[in-house]
Short mmCIF file of C-alpha atoms and ligand atoms in Angstrom, two decimals:
data_model
loop_
_atom_site.label_atom_id
_atom_site.label_comp_id
_atom_site.label_asym_id
_atom_site.label_seq_id
_atom_site.Cartn_x
_atom_site.Cartn_y
_atom_site.Cartn_z
CA MET A 1 0.00 0.00 0.00
CA SER A 2 1.78 3.04 -1.24
CA THR A 3 -0.43 5.85 0.00
CA THR A 4 -0.26 9.56 0.65
CA SER A 5 -0.23 10.85 4.18
CA HIS A 6 -3.90 11.83 3.97
CA GLU A 7 -5.02 8.51 2.46
CA LEU A 8 -3.11 6.64 5.13
CA TRP A 9 -4.68 8.79 7.84
CA MET A 10 -8.18 7.99 6.52
CA LEU A 11 -7.34 4.30 6.30
CA VAL A 12 -6.01 4.19 9.87
CA ARG A 13 -8.93 6.16 11.25
CA ASP A 14 -11.43 3.91 9.54
CA ALA A 15 -9.61 0.81 10.84
CA ARG A 16 -9.59 2.20 14.39
CA PHE A 17 -13.33 2.98 14.27
CA ARG A 18 -14.02 -0.55 13.03
CA LEU A 19 -11.87 -2.04 15.80
CA GLU A 20 -13.74 0.07 18.36
CA GLU A 21 -17.00 -1.47 17.17
CA VAL A 22 -15.62 -4.93 17.86
CA ASP A 23 -16.41 -5.98 21.38
CA LEU A 24 -13.11 -7.66 22.22
CA SER A 25 -11.30 -7.24 25.50
CA ASP A 26 -8.00 -8.57 24.12
CA PRO A 27 -5.18 -6.38 25.44
CA ALA A 28 -3.45 -6.69 22.05
CA VAL A 29 -6.43 -5.08 20.28
CA LYS A 30 -6.54 -2.29 22.86
CA ILE A 31 -2.81 -1.58 22.44
CA CYS A 32 -3.25 -1.63 18.67
CA MET A 33 -6.04 0.96 18.90
CA VAL A 34 -3.84 3.25 21.03
CA ALA A 35 -1.01 2.87 18.51
CA LEU A 36 -3.36 3.63 15.60
CA ALA A 37 -4.70 6.73 17.37
CA ARG A 38 -1.11 7.90 17.89
CA MET A 39 -0.28 7.35 14.21
CA GLU A 40 -3.41 9.28 13.21
CA LYS A 41 -2.15 12.25 15.19
CA VAL A 42 1.29 12.03 13.61
CA LEU A 43 -0.22 11.85 10.12
CA ALA A 44 -2.74 14.64 10.70
CA ARG A 45 -0.28 17.15 12.15
CA PRO A 46 1.23 19.39 9.46
CA PRO A 47 5.02 19.86 9.63
CA ARG A 48 6.06 23.02 11.47
CA VAL A 49 8.17 25.78 9.94
CA ALA A 50 10.26 27.71 12.50
CA ILE A 51 11.25 31.20 11.44
CA MET A 52 14.44 32.20 13.19
CA GLY A 53 17.09 34.88 12.95
CA GLU A 54 18.46 37.82 14.86
CA VAL A 55 16.30 40.65 16.19
CA ASN A 56 14.63 42.75 13.48
CA SER A 57 15.76 40.49 10.65
CA GLY A 58 12.23 40.26 9.18
CA LYS A 59 11.05 37.02 10.86
CA THR A 60 7.50 38.15 11.54
CA SER A 61 7.25 39.69 8.08
CA ILE A 62 8.24 36.30 6.62
CA ALA A 63 5.63 34.55 8.80
CA ASP A 64 3.08 36.99 7.45
CA LEU A 65 4.24 36.37 3.90
CA LEU A 66 3.89 32.60 4.33
CA LEU A 67 0.36 33.12 5.61
CA GLY A 68 -0.35 35.31 2.62
CA ASP A 69 -2.91 37.66 4.15
CA GLY A 70 -1.12 40.06 6.46
CA VAL A 71 -3.36 38.61 9.14
CA LEU A 72 -0.96 38.51 12.08
CA PRO A 73 -2.28 40.87 14.74
CA SER A 74 0.57 43.36 14.77
CA SER A 75 0.02 44.47 18.37
CA VAL A 76 0.92 40.94 19.45
CA VAL A 77 3.71 40.17 17.10
CA THR A 78 5.76 43.30 16.57
CA ASN A 79 8.98 42.92 18.46
CA THR A 80 8.50 39.26 19.13
CA HIS A 81 9.57 38.36 22.66
CA VAL A 82 8.13 34.85 22.95
CA PRO A 83 7.60 32.14 20.32
CA ILE A 84 4.32 32.49 18.45
CA LEU A 85 2.84 29.31 17.07
CA ILE A 86 0.30 29.80 14.29
CA LYS A 87 -1.82 26.82 13.31
CA TRP A 88 -4.99 25.96 11.49
CA SER A 89 -8.29 26.36 13.27
CA ASP A 90 -11.80 26.78 11.90
CA GLU A 91 -12.18 29.98 13.93
CA LEU A 92 -9.78 32.60 15.22
CA THR A 93 -8.37 31.57 18.59
CA LEU A 94 -5.69 32.97 20.84
CA ASP A 95 -4.07 30.93 23.61
CA VAL A 96 -1.33 31.96 25.97
CA VAL A 97 0.94 29.36 27.48
CA THR A 98 2.49 30.36 30.79
CA GLN A 99 4.36 28.56 33.56
CA GLN A 100 0.91 27.94 35.04
CA GLY A 101 -0.47 26.26 31.91
CA ARG A 102 -2.51 27.17 28.85
CA MET A 103 -5.30 29.76 28.76
CA ARG A 104 -7.68 30.56 25.92
CA LEU A 105 -8.10 34.29 25.55
CA THR A 106 -11.59 35.51 24.92
CA GLU A 107 -12.81 39.07 25.03
CA ALA A 108 -14.50 38.42 28.37
CA GLY A 109 -11.54 36.44 29.77
CA LEU A 110 -8.98 39.11 28.98
CA ASP A 111 -9.93 41.18 32.02
CA ASP A 112 -9.65 38.15 34.32
CA LEU A 113 -6.09 37.44 33.24
CA PRO A 114 -3.84 37.79 36.30
CA SER A 115 -1.09 40.36 35.91
CA GLY A 116 2.56 39.35 36.06
CA LEU A 117 2.12 36.11 34.12
CA GLN A 118 5.35 34.59 32.77
CA LEU A 119 4.52 34.04 29.08
CA LYS A 120 6.17 31.01 27.49
CA ARG A 121 4.47 31.22 24.11
CA ILE A 122 1.40 32.44 22.26
CA GLU A 123 -0.66 30.17 20.01
CA ILE A 124 -2.86 31.62 17.30
CA GLY A 125 -5.47 29.53 15.50
CA LEU A 126 -6.52 30.84 12.08
CA PRO A 127 -8.89 29.59 9.40
CA ASN A 128 -6.15 29.98 6.80
CA GLU A 129 -5.86 27.25 4.13
CA ARG A 130 -2.07 27.39 4.02
CA LEU A 131 -1.95 26.28 7.64
CA ALA A 132 -3.39 22.93 6.60
CA ALA A 133 -0.03 22.26 4.92
CA PHE A 134 2.30 23.70 7.56
CA GLU A 135 2.27 25.36 10.97
CA ILE A 136 4.34 28.48 11.49
CA LEU A 137 6.52 29.19 14.51
CA ASP A 138 7.61 32.83 14.67
CA THR A 139 10.43 33.13 17.16
CA PRO A 140 12.28 35.82 19.09
CA GLY A 141 15.96 36.52 18.27
CA GLY A 142 18.41 33.83 19.44
CA TYR A 143 15.80 31.04 19.58
CA VAL A 144 16.98 27.43 19.83
CA PRO A 145 14.30 25.00 18.56
CA GLY A 146 13.05 22.44 21.05
CA LEU A 147 15.28 23.70 23.88
CA ASP A 148 12.74 25.59 25.97
CA GLY A 149 9.92 25.85 23.46
CA PRO A 150 8.33 24.16 20.48
CA ASP A 151 10.42 22.30 17.93
CA ALA A 152 9.96 22.27 14.15
CA GLN A 153 10.83 20.24 11.05
CA VAL A 154 11.63 23.07 8.59
CA PHE A 155 13.86 25.96 9.68
CA ILE A 156 14.01 29.37 8.04
CA TRP A 157 16.88 31.63 9.03
CA CYS A 158 16.22 35.31 8.22
CA THR A 159 19.16 37.54 7.47
CA VAL A 160 18.99 41.16 6.31
CA ALA A 161 20.30 41.14 2.73
CA PRO A 162 22.44 44.32 2.75
CA ARG A 163 24.37 43.07 5.82
CA ALA A 164 23.67 39.37 5.43
CA TRP A 165 25.25 36.53 7.42
CA THR A 166 27.20 38.25 10.16
CA GLU A 167 29.68 36.40 12.35
CA SER A 168 27.15 36.18 15.21
CA GLU A 169 24.54 34.68 12.85
CA ARG A 170 27.06 32.10 11.65
CA ALA A 171 28.00 31.26 15.26
CA HIS A 172 24.36 30.79 16.32
CA TRP A 173 23.29 28.73 13.28
CA SER A 174 26.43 26.56 13.41
CA SER A 175 25.69 25.70 17.05
CA LEU A 176 22.26 24.25 16.11
CA PRO A 177 21.85 20.53 15.44
CA GLN A 178 22.59 19.25 11.93
CA ARG A 179 18.92 18.50 11.27
CA CYS A 180 18.38 22.32 11.24
CA TRP A 181 21.00 22.65 8.50
CA GLN A 182 19.58 19.75 6.49
CA ASN A 183 16.07 21.22 6.68
CA GLY A 184 17.13 24.87 6.67
CA ILE A 185 16.34 27.65 4.19
CA LEU A 186 18.33 30.88 4.33
CA VAL A 187 16.01 33.79 3.61
CA ALA A 188 17.68 37.11 2.84
CA THR A 189 15.01 39.73 3.57
CA ASN A 190 15.11 43.34 2.42
CA LYS A 191 15.94 42.30 -1.11
CA ASP A 192 14.43 45.67 -2.13
CA ALA A 193 17.34 47.40 -0.38
CA LEU A 194 19.85 45.86 -2.83
CA GLY A 195 19.34 48.60 -5.39
CA ARG A 196 22.76 48.98 -7.01
CA ALA A 197 23.56 47.22 -10.27
CA GLY A 198 24.84 43.70 -9.70
CA GLU A 199 24.51 44.02 -5.91
CA LEU A 200 21.97 41.17 -5.62
CA GLU A 201 24.20 38.81 -7.62
CA ARG A 202 27.27 39.75 -5.55
CA VAL A 203 25.49 39.17 -2.22
CA ALA A 204 23.97 35.93 -3.52
CA GLU A 205 27.38 34.61 -4.56
CA ARG A 206 28.95 35.58 -1.24
CA LEU A 207 26.10 33.94 0.71
CA ARG A 208 26.25 30.70 -1.24
CA GLY A 209 30.01 30.53 -0.71
CA ALA A 210 29.86 31.36 3.00
CA THR A 211 26.95 29.07 3.90
CA GLY A 212 27.70 25.99 1.78
CA GLY A 213 26.38 22.85 3.49
CA LEU A 214 24.53 24.87 6.14
CA PHE A 215 21.26 25.32 4.19
CA ARG A 216 19.37 23.41 1.54
CA ASP A 217 18.29 26.61 -0.22
CA VAL A 218 18.98 30.36 -0.28
CA VAL A 219 16.11 32.72 -1.23
CA PHE A 220 16.06 36.52 -1.49
CA VAL A 221 12.76 38.11 -0.52
CA THR A 222 11.12 41.45 -0.20
CA ALA A 223 9.02 40.66 2.82
CA VAL A 224 5.75 42.38 3.52
CA GLY A 225 6.75 44.75 6.29
CA LEU A 226 4.75 45.54 9.34
CA SER A 227 6.00 49.07 9.32
CA PRO A 228 3.73 51.54 7.54
CA ARG A 229 6.89 52.84 5.85
CA VAL A 230 7.07 49.68 3.80
CA LYS A 231 4.52 49.35 1.04
CA PRO A 232 2.88 45.96 1.51
CA VAL A 233 2.87 43.53 -1.39
CA ALA A 234 -0.86 43.17 -1.97
CA ASP A 235 -0.74 39.80 -3.73
CA ASP A 236 2.20 37.56 -2.93
CA ALA A 237 1.70 35.65 -6.19
CA ALA A 238 2.69 38.88 -7.96
CA ASP A 239 6.03 38.94 -6.11
CA PRO A 240 8.24 36.26 -7.66
CA SER A 241 10.62 36.16 -4.69
CA ALA A 242 7.75 35.53 -2.28
CA GLN A 243 6.47 32.79 -4.56
CA ALA A 244 9.95 31.22 -4.73
CA LEU A 245 10.02 31.03 -0.94
CA LEU A 246 6.50 29.58 -0.78
CA ASP A 247 7.45 26.95 -3.38
CA SER A 248 10.61 26.03 -1.52
CA VAL A 249 8.71 25.61 1.77
CA ALA A 250 5.84 23.72 0.10
CA ASP A 251 8.23 21.29 -1.61
CA TRP A 252 10.12 20.53 1.55
CA VAL A 253 6.99 20.22 3.67
CA SER A 254 5.44 17.70 1.28
CA ALA A 255 8.70 15.71 1.19
CA ILE A 256 8.61 15.60 5.02
CA ARG A 257 4.98 14.45 4.99
CA ALA A 258 5.77 11.71 2.49
CA ARG A 259 8.70 10.53 4.66
CA ARG A 260 6.46 10.54 7.73
CA ALA A 261 3.80 8.55 5.89
CA ARG A 262 6.33 5.89 4.88
CA LYS A 263 7.58 5.56 8.47
CA ALA A 264 4.04 5.48 9.89
CA GLU A 265 3.06 2.86 7.30
CA ARG A 266 5.88 0.57 8.46
CA ILE A 267 4.91 0.98 12.12
CA ILE A 268 1.20 0.40 11.40
CA ARG A 269 2.03 -2.71 9.39
CA HIS A 270 4.17 -4.10 12.18
CA VAL A 271 1.72 -3.32 15.01
CA SER A 272 -1.24 -4.77 13.09
CA ARG A 273 0.66 -7.94 12.27
CA LEU A 274 1.69 -8.45 15.90
CA THR A 275 -1.87 -7.76 17.06
CA PHE A 276 -3.16 -10.27 14.56
CA HIS A 277 -0.72 -12.85 15.96
CA ARG A 278 -2.23 -12.37 19.41
CA LEU A 279 -5.90 -12.56 18.47
CA ALA A 280 -8.22 -15.23 19.83
CA PRO A 281 -6.16 -16.57 22.73
CA GLY A 282 -9.28 -18.15 24.28
CA PRO A 283 -9.66 -21.81 25.35
CA LEU A 284 -9.97 -24.42 22.59
CA SER A 285 -11.77 -27.73 22.51
CA PRO A 286 -9.42 -30.76 22.97
CA GLU A 287 -9.68 -31.59 19.21
CA ALA A 288 -8.98 -28.00 18.19
CA PHE A 289 -6.09 -27.85 20.63
CA ALA A 290 -4.62 -31.03 19.14
CA ILE A 291 -4.79 -29.54 15.60
CA LEU A 292 -3.06 -26.34 16.77
CA GLU A 293 -0.39 -28.22 18.71
CA ALA A 294 0.40 -30.53 15.79
CA TRP A 295 0.75 -27.56 13.43
CA GLN A 296 2.96 -25.67 15.87
CA SER A 297 5.36 -28.53 16.51
CA ASP A 298 5.61 -29.29 12.76
CA SER A 299 6.20 -25.65 11.85
CA VAL A 300 8.96 -25.39 14.47
CA ALA A 301 10.57 -28.52 12.98
CA LEU A 302 10.26 -27.10 9.44
CA LEU A 303 11.91 -23.81 10.45
CA LYS A 304 15.00 -25.81 11.36
CA GLY A 305 15.35 -26.61 7.63
CA ILE A 306 16.50 -23.04 6.92
CA GLY A 307 20.15 -23.26 6.06
CA ASN A 308 22.76 -21.07 4.54
CA SER A 309 21.01 -20.63 1.18
CA SER A 310 18.00 -18.82 -0.27
CA ASP A 311 16.85 -22.11 -1.86
CA SER A 312 16.41 -23.63 1.57
CA VAL A 313 14.15 -20.67 2.53
CA SER A 314 11.91 -21.31 -0.49
CA ARG A 315 11.74 -25.02 0.29
CA VAL A 316 10.78 -24.39 3.93
CA ILE A 317 8.10 -21.83 3.00
CA GLU A 318 6.61 -24.22 0.49
CA ALA A 319 6.62 -27.06 3.03
CA LEU A 320 5.04 -24.75 5.64
CA LEU A 321 2.24 -23.77 3.24
CA ARG A 322 1.53 -27.42 2.37
CA ARG A 323 1.46 -28.35 6.05
CA PHE A 324 -0.78 -25.37 6.82
CA ALA A 325 -3.29 -26.50 4.18
CA GLN A 326 -3.67 -29.83 6.04
CA SER A 327 -4.19 -28.07 9.39
CA LEU A 328 -6.72 -25.69 7.89
CA ALA A 329 -8.71 -28.58 6.42
CA ASP A 330 -8.63 -30.25 9.88
CA ALA A 331 -9.71 -26.97 11.51
CA ARG A 332 -12.69 -26.69 9.18
CA SER A 333 -13.83 -30.22 9.84
CA GLY A 334 -13.11 -29.84 13.57
CA ARG A 335 -11.23 -33.15 13.72
CA PRO A 336 -7.52 -33.82 13.41
CA ALA A 337 -6.87 -36.14 10.44
CA PRO A 338 -4.28 -38.88 10.90
CA ARG A 339 -0.91 -37.14 10.67
CA THR A 340 1.54 -37.83 7.90
CA PRO A 341 5.01 -37.23 9.23
CA ILE A 342 6.55 -34.07 7.79
CA VAL A 343 9.77 -34.12 5.84
CA VAL A 344 12.11 -31.31 6.86
CA PRO A 345 13.68 -29.97 3.65
CA ASP A 346 17.37 -30.50 3.20
CA LYS A 347 19.36 -27.40 4.11
CA GLY A 348 21.35 -27.78 0.90
CA PRO A 349 24.95 -26.82 0.30
CA PRO A 350 26.02 -23.47 1.70
CA GLN A 351 25.92 -20.63 -0.84
CA ARG A 352 28.87 -18.43 -1.55
CA GLY A 353 28.59 -14.82 -0.51
CA PRO A 354 26.79 -13.32 2.48
CA PHE A 355 23.48 -14.87 3.49
CA ARG A 356 21.95 -14.02 6.81
CA VAL A 357 20.44 -17.16 8.29
CA ALA A 358 19.12 -15.35 11.37
CA ALA A 359 17.25 -12.77 9.23
CA ALA A 360 15.84 -15.56 7.03
CA ARG A 361 14.63 -17.44 10.12
CA ARG A 362 12.96 -14.25 11.41
CA TYR A 363 11.24 -13.70 8.04
CA VAL A 364 9.93 -17.27 7.77
CA GLY A 365 9.12 -17.25 11.51
CA LEU A 366 6.81 -14.28 10.91
CA ILE A 367 5.06 -16.16 8.11
CA ALA A 368 4.64 -19.17 10.42
CA ALA A 369 3.19 -16.82 13.08
CA ASP A 370 0.74 -15.38 10.50
CA LEU A 371 -0.41 -18.89 9.62
CA THR A 372 -0.70 -19.88 13.30
CA ALA A 373 -2.89 -16.84 13.91
CA LEU A 374 -5.10 -17.71 10.91
CA LEU A 375 -5.43 -21.24 12.19
CA ARG A 376 -6.19 -20.16 15.76
CA ILE A 377 -9.04 -17.93 14.59
CA GLU A 378 -10.36 -20.76 12.44
CA LEU A 379 -10.17 -23.11 15.42
CA ALA A 380 -11.81 -20.60 17.76
CA GLN A 381 -15.18 -21.56 16.27
CA TRP A 382 -14.85 -24.87 18.17
CA GLY A 383 -13.76 -23.21 21.42
CA LEU A 384 -15.91 -20.11 21.43
CA ARG A 385 -19.44 -21.26 21.85
CA ASP A 386 -20.70 -17.69 21.45
CA PRO A 387 -21.11 -17.06 17.68
CA VAL A 388 -21.13 -13.28 18.25
CA ARG A 389 -17.71 -13.44 19.86
CA TYR A 390 -16.38 -15.55 17.03
CA ALA A 391 -17.81 -13.04 14.54
CA ASP A 392 -15.96 -10.28 16.44
CA TYR A 393 -12.66 -12.10 16.00
CA ALA A 394 -13.38 -12.55 12.31
CA LYS A 395 -14.17 -8.82 12.07
CA ALA A 396 -10.96 -7.84 13.87
CA ARG A 397 -9.07 -10.13 11.50
CA SER A 398 -10.65 -8.43 8.48
CA VAL A 399 -9.47 -5.04 9.82
CA LEU A 400 -5.97 -6.13 10.77
CA LEU A 401 -5.02 -8.13 7.68
CA PRO A 402 -5.22 -5.24 5.17
CA LEU A 403 -3.45 -2.94 7.65
CA ALA A 404 -0.66 -5.46 8.10
CA ASN A 405 -0.51 -5.65 4.30
CA LEU A 406 -0.31 -9.44 4.46
CA ASP A 407 -1.99 -9.62 1.06
CA ALA A 408 1.20 -8.27 -0.49
CA THR A 409 3.35 -10.75 1.48
CA TYR A 410 1.25 -13.68 0.34
CA ASP A 411 0.94 -12.38 -3.23
CA GLU A 412 4.72 -12.35 -3.34
CA LEU A 413 4.83 -15.91 -2.04
CA GLY A 414 2.23 -16.87 -4.64
CA ARG A 415 4.42 -15.38 -7.39
CA ARG A 416 7.49 -17.11 -6.01
CA PHE A 417 5.86 -20.52 -6.19
CA ALA A 418 3.90 -19.78 -9.36
CA ALA A 419 5.76 -22.46 -11.36
CA THR A 420 4.42 -25.27 -9.16
CA PRO A 421 1.55 -23.77 -7.26
CA PRO A 422 0.71 -26.04 -4.37
CA ALA A 423 -2.98 -26.22 -3.52
CA SER A 424 -1.95 -25.15 -0.03
CA GLU A 425 -1.29 -21.55 -1.03
CA SER A 426 -4.69 -20.87 -2.41
CA VAL A 427 -6.14 -22.34 0.77
CA ALA A 428 -3.89 -20.12 2.89
CA LEU A 429 -4.80 -17.06 0.92
CA THR A 430 -8.48 -17.84 0.92
CA ALA A 431 -8.32 -18.03 4.69
CA ALA A 432 -6.47 -14.75 4.85
CA HIS A 433 -9.02 -13.00 2.66
CA GLN A 434 -12.08 -14.24 4.46
CA SER A 435 -13.66 -11.78 6.79
N1 GTP B 1 12.13 47.30 3.23
C1 GTP B 1 11.92 46.16 3.82
N2 GTP B 1 11.60 46.15 5.12
C2 GTP B 1 11.39 44.96 5.72
C3 GTP B 1 11.50 43.75 5.02
N3 GTP B 1 11.26 42.73 5.88
C4 GTP B 1 10.99 43.31 7.07
N4 GTP B 1 11.08 44.64 6.98
C5 GTP B 1 10.89 45.59 8.07
O1 GTP B 1 11.84 45.34 9.07
C6 GTP B 1 11.31 45.57 10.37
C7 GTP B 1 11.44 44.33 11.22
O2 GTP B 1 10.61 43.35 10.68
P1 GTP B 1 10.00 42.20 11.55
O3 GTP B 1 9.34 41.29 10.61
O4 GTP B 1 9.21 42.73 12.67
O5 GTP B 1 11.35 41.58 12.13
P2 GTP B 1 11.50 40.50 13.28
O6 GTP B 1 12.71 39.73 12.98
O7 GTP B 1 10.25 39.76 13.43
O8 GTP B 1 11.73 41.44 14.53
P3 GTP B 1 11.73 40.97 16.06
O9 GTP B 1 10.54 40.09 16.27
O10 GTP B 1 11.63 42.27 16.80
O11 GTP B 1 13.01 40.29 16.32
C8 GTP B 1 9.88 45.98 10.15
O12 GTP B 1 9.78 47.36 10.18
C9 GTP B 1 9.56 45.46 8.75
O13 GTP B 1 8.58 46.21 8.11
C10 GTP B 1 11.84 43.78 3.64
O14 GTP B 1 11.98 42.78 2.94
N5 GTP B 1 12.03 45.01 3.10
MG1 MG B 2 9.10 39.36 15.10
#
């Protein structure tokens, strides 16, 4: 499942809702739901862009430019003394965070605000579409992300173009962690003040030379000033430098979201697979127990056939699938058929070159655990007298299997054995697809 961050978020949310409907008290399912809720939050939260730089370098003007409306309430943000976090909200909100906690400011509440509060940060909620893609953190001069305030994933350093990149700026930026450099954009504000012929090119060349490796991009901008002396740029799309900055931020933010989605996808897959392995631990009838025990001891024996070659892995997987087909047929009839002794595949001669036996055992071990879980749920119909409870397990299975992306794992196995497809695979897959 190669999905965008938003698609993955919808998928996870839907899966969590469906798991909530299932009336199972299994701790594994509960842990899985907590993990899914956590992943939803990670996927829903837009990356944060911190705007840093020395005092009066144009940070708030850049925040305003990214927002695109000149909406920042200037009385709050001129001469920024505390970090200001601006995020999406369907109505305008203003929160202050102090040592004592967070307070929502309303017109009525303003008068009740105790004097002498130690402000840590201000949070502004705005119904601004751009904030669906990224949050903005406007900071005071000398800010260090994450040290005593909010952290971010994209970092803009503002420098005033005519006197850009002073020694103190270099010292501050160089002291920040490397992730700031890797995700950093150097924004030279006051581009409009570089009036002389060739001045912009000269400063640009000097900046690129002096900051090599410290930023992923350098952009010159005429920022919309807060001072009435500076004529505001009415439409940022008309200002190519503003658009270049917006494009640079948008590109990087979507790359970060895609990276996050890939990581979240791996975690979700893993958690769902483990949860699936722990489903239906309830008591089994003696016959069902015998079927499960026979399968488990045979699969353990088969795993020992994995030797120092990829061929041995294929042989063991094929033998496991054949053995699983027998157990599944037994599970459906409810009676263990007379056992034919299994033949553990020959490990074969060792292959030349590196081959990691331990990793191969882990991989095949996971497949064996998937099959055990499938079998246990199948067998639960003989142990769980309550058909509703059995239906709940089947429902949980139908939610977890797509999340764990086991279809892809078994499709790959199907392709691998396509030349001589054993009947066992189709049985295994049918079981996996049933809901
Ligand atoms: N001419 C011109 N003026 C700018 C530009 N960017 C910012 N300014 C002006 O520079 C002054 C400082 O801008 P701010 O955006 O408040 O700077 P800041 O870094 O947020 O300042 P502090 O929060 O006090 O550290 C304001 O008067 C802005 O109008 C620009 O590109 N061109
Ligand atoms: Mg400011």
